[in-house]
Amino acid sequence: MLQTSKFSKTLFLCFVATVYLFLYTPIIVLILYSFNKGGFPDMWRGFSLHWYKDLFESVEIWRAFKHSVIVALTSSTLSVLMALFWVHGSRRQTKDFTPIFYGNVIVSDIILAAGLLAFFSAISVPLGLTTIIAGHTLLGLGFTIPVIKSRYEELDDSLIEASLDLGASSQYTFFNVTIPFLYPALFSAFLLAMIVSFDDFLIAFFCSGASVQTLSLYIFSMIRSGVSPVVNALSTLLLLGSLCMVIIMLMVQKNVLRK
Amino acid sequence: MVNIMISKHIARCLFVLFWASISYLFLHIPYIEKFLYKDQKYLCIYTWADRIDESILKNFEKETGITVYVNHYESNEELLTKLEKMPYVDCDIILPTGYIIPSMRDAGLIKQIDLTKCNFLDSIYSDFLHVDFDKNNEYSLPLYWDVLGIGYNHNKIQHDKFSLDMMFNHDHLLADSIGMIDDARQSIFLTALYLGYPLESLSKEQLKVMRTTLRQQKKWVGAYSDSQQGYYLASKTFLAVISERAYICRQMLKRNFISFAIPEEGSLLSIDNVVVSSATKKDDMVYQFINYLFSEQVLKQHCEMFCLLPVSKNVFESLDQKYIGAKDLYPGSNTFKKLRVFKNILTPKEINDFWVRLKSV
């Protein structure tokens, strides 16, 4: 009996290890190749920081990165604010129109992107950073509204009523009772929208025009001249950045739960 | 009571109007930006990804004080669609392939080039001037050229002569599985050439036969790709691929088992050009940059870095054979004489329908 349980435990561990290996092998290869002296698809030719040096010297990559950061920060801020106002504003509505925003997630990105391009050209809007931000804000709403709404529904009405009963204005109550309660959801929704924006290629491709390109567009165009290990170096740094963000998010959540 | 209701509605309408105006203004920031930065010295270039190196932009900026922003497109069709859809284009110089230039000209997206401001015209091979897509070079100037051909692993494939039969006919295949270009226009050209059809006009019947030929070929095509064919050879995924010379040549510089050959039937000559956007009002800076781009030092640097072939005679002659990658490939050679420019005998819709019907089966 004991032997069977030991065997199944080992089998389970092997299974888990295989799944993790399957999940993380591409990332490990990516990180390793960022330190490879040779290019891609060369074999390992020794350790080098050459690609990181190239990365930091490249103006184009950092310009594209800057655009991506501007787009991600602005669009996620806008979509979180819009989601917050929508959820708060529609709390007393008898009909719930929230599901219309889920369409952004259900509809394929390419259809949304083509639709946006058609819309922008119909109203003569110049394509550029602003149109990408508008597109990503729209896309982000599909993610931020459900997150904020589910948290909002947990908010005990008696807390708001108590605040109002004690003489606080509705504005004061909103900023000092509702918002603090929503902090974890706002933060998660912001991060989610930011990641979606940073990852997006299709909307940026359709809405970017000729004067702006985001990091995903730049990496895609780099593929033409070869899978440069500079991309690996950049991805490694982005991975580190994402890891830091996840750690911060976990710490924030832990603090909130403790309180 | 009614008054309160009316004022409430008016307030709501004003609220919506306010946010709609803010959104509209937000979307039109580029116009405002253009007005704010009108005195700044900068140029915007729209080009294929592997045509301009960053270091030459830095040097240009250092020499002239003009900042150059480069943005990339992935296909000529994407370029045309984006420019047509944009009411306001912040783009001064474009580097498109020849066949798309008539469409750009007809759509009013490019303006005539002032040849008197170009100081390099004498150095250009006459073979690349007055080409079908812009007979008098009123709108475009050739910059680089390239050719389609067969990339192969010469450790496994040893032939002296190569023909399209080796990629299209199952009985004479170079390898069990091959890589094929993922470009409708180029594929149509090669198939027509293989079948011996006239390249000046193609009937519906001929197109049908071509589609059948390409469908047959699909059975031994391992992957369709534009820029990855070099990797397929380098990683030994395929032993033979049809690709543009530059992609194969880049791998030839790193790996000594790869070669490139031009089929005996001839092949497609593609020419990259410089055109000036009709939206630009910075003519002085534009010609300053075009002259810089055509300077021998810059051309040579690009050709060596990206394995491009220059239209400038002096630069071509100074290039090491390893950057050319194919034997007997120079303007005027027998191989060169077999190269052809594919005229726009099919509409973009016909080409697209042809490709979609091929790929969807």
PDB file of N, CA and C in Angstrom, chain A residues 86 96-104 106 145 149:
ATOM      1  N   TRP A  86     -18.235  53.278 -15.337  1.00  0.00           N
ATOM      2  CA  TRP A  86     -19.345  52.500 -15.879  1.00  0.00           C
ATOM      3  C   TRP A  86     -19.982  51.642 -14.775  1.00  0.00           C
ATOM      4  N   ASP A  96     -28.939  45.556 -17.035  1.00  0.00           N
ATOM      5  CA  ASP A  96     -27.479  45.489 -17.016  1.00  0.00           C
ATOM      6  C   ASP A  96     -26.951  45.428 -18.453  1.00  0.00           C
ATOM      7  N   PHE A  97     -26.288  46.499 -18.862  1.00  0.00           N
ATOM      8  CA  PHE A  97     -25.743  46.534 -20.231  1.00  0.00           C
ATOM      9  C   PHE A  97     -24.275  46.096 -20.282  1.00  0.00           C
ATOM     10  N   THR A  98     -23.738  45.700 -19.149  1.00  0.00           N
ATOM     11  CA  THR A  98     -22.312  45.351 -19.090  1.00  0.00           C
ATOM     12  C   THR A  98     -21.897  44.301 -20.122  1.00  0.00           C
ATOM     13  N   PRO A  99     -22.729  43.259 -20.368  1.00  0.00           N
ATOM     14  CA  PRO A  99     -22.279  42.230 -21.328  1.00  0.00           C
ATOM     15  C   PRO A  99     -21.876  42.764 -22.696  1.00  0.00           C
ATOM     16  N   ILE A 100     -22.333  43.966 -23.077  1.00  0.00           N
ATOM     17  CA  ILE A 100     -21.924  44.466 -24.406  1.00  0.00           C
ATOM     18  C   ILE A 100     -20.406  44.650 -24.488  1.00  0.00           C
ATOM     19  N   PHE A 101     -19.782  44.870 -23.330  1.00  0.00           N
ATOM     20  CA  PHE A 101     -18.322  45.056 -23.348  1.00  0.00           C
ATOM     21  C   PHE A 101     -17.580  43.726 -23.468  1.00  0.00           C
ATOM     22  N   TYR A 102     -18.263  42.640 -23.121  1.00  0.00           N
ATOM     23  CA  TYR A 102     -17.599  41.341 -23.247  1.00  0.00           C
ATOM     24  C   TYR A 102     -17.360  40.992 -24.715  1.00  0.00           C
ATOM     25  N   GLY A 103     -18.112  41.693 -25.574  1.00  0.00           N
ATOM     26  CA  GLY A 103     -17.940  41.490 -27.020  1.00  0.00           C
ATOM     27  C   GLY A 103     -16.495  41.706 -27.446  1.00  0.00           C
ATOM     28  N   ASN A 104     -15.828  42.689 -26.808  1.00  0.00           N
ATOM     29  CA  ASN A 104     -14.421  42.976 -27.145  1.00  0.00           C
ATOM     30  C   ASN A 104     -13.537  41.761 -26.971  1.00  0.00           C
ATOM     31  N   ILE A 106     -14.803  38.532 -26.856  1.00  0.00           N
ATOM     32  CA  ILE A 106     -15.308  37.409 -27.666  1.00  0.00           C
ATOM     33  C   ILE A 106     -14.946  37.593 -29.146  1.00  0.00           C
ATOM     34  N   ILE A 145     -13.728  45.771 -17.069  1.00  0.00           N
ATOM     35  CA  ILE A 145     -15.096  45.835 -16.525  1.00  0.00           C
ATOM     36  C   ILE A 145     -15.448  44.579 -15.711  1.00  0.00           C
ATOM     37  N   LYS A 149     -16.204  44.940 -11.846  1.00  0.00           N
ATOM     38  CA  LYS A 149     -17.619  44.684 -11.521  1.00  0.00           C
ATOM     39  C   LYS A 149     -17.753  43.569 -10.473  1.00  0.00           C
TER      40      LYS A 149
END
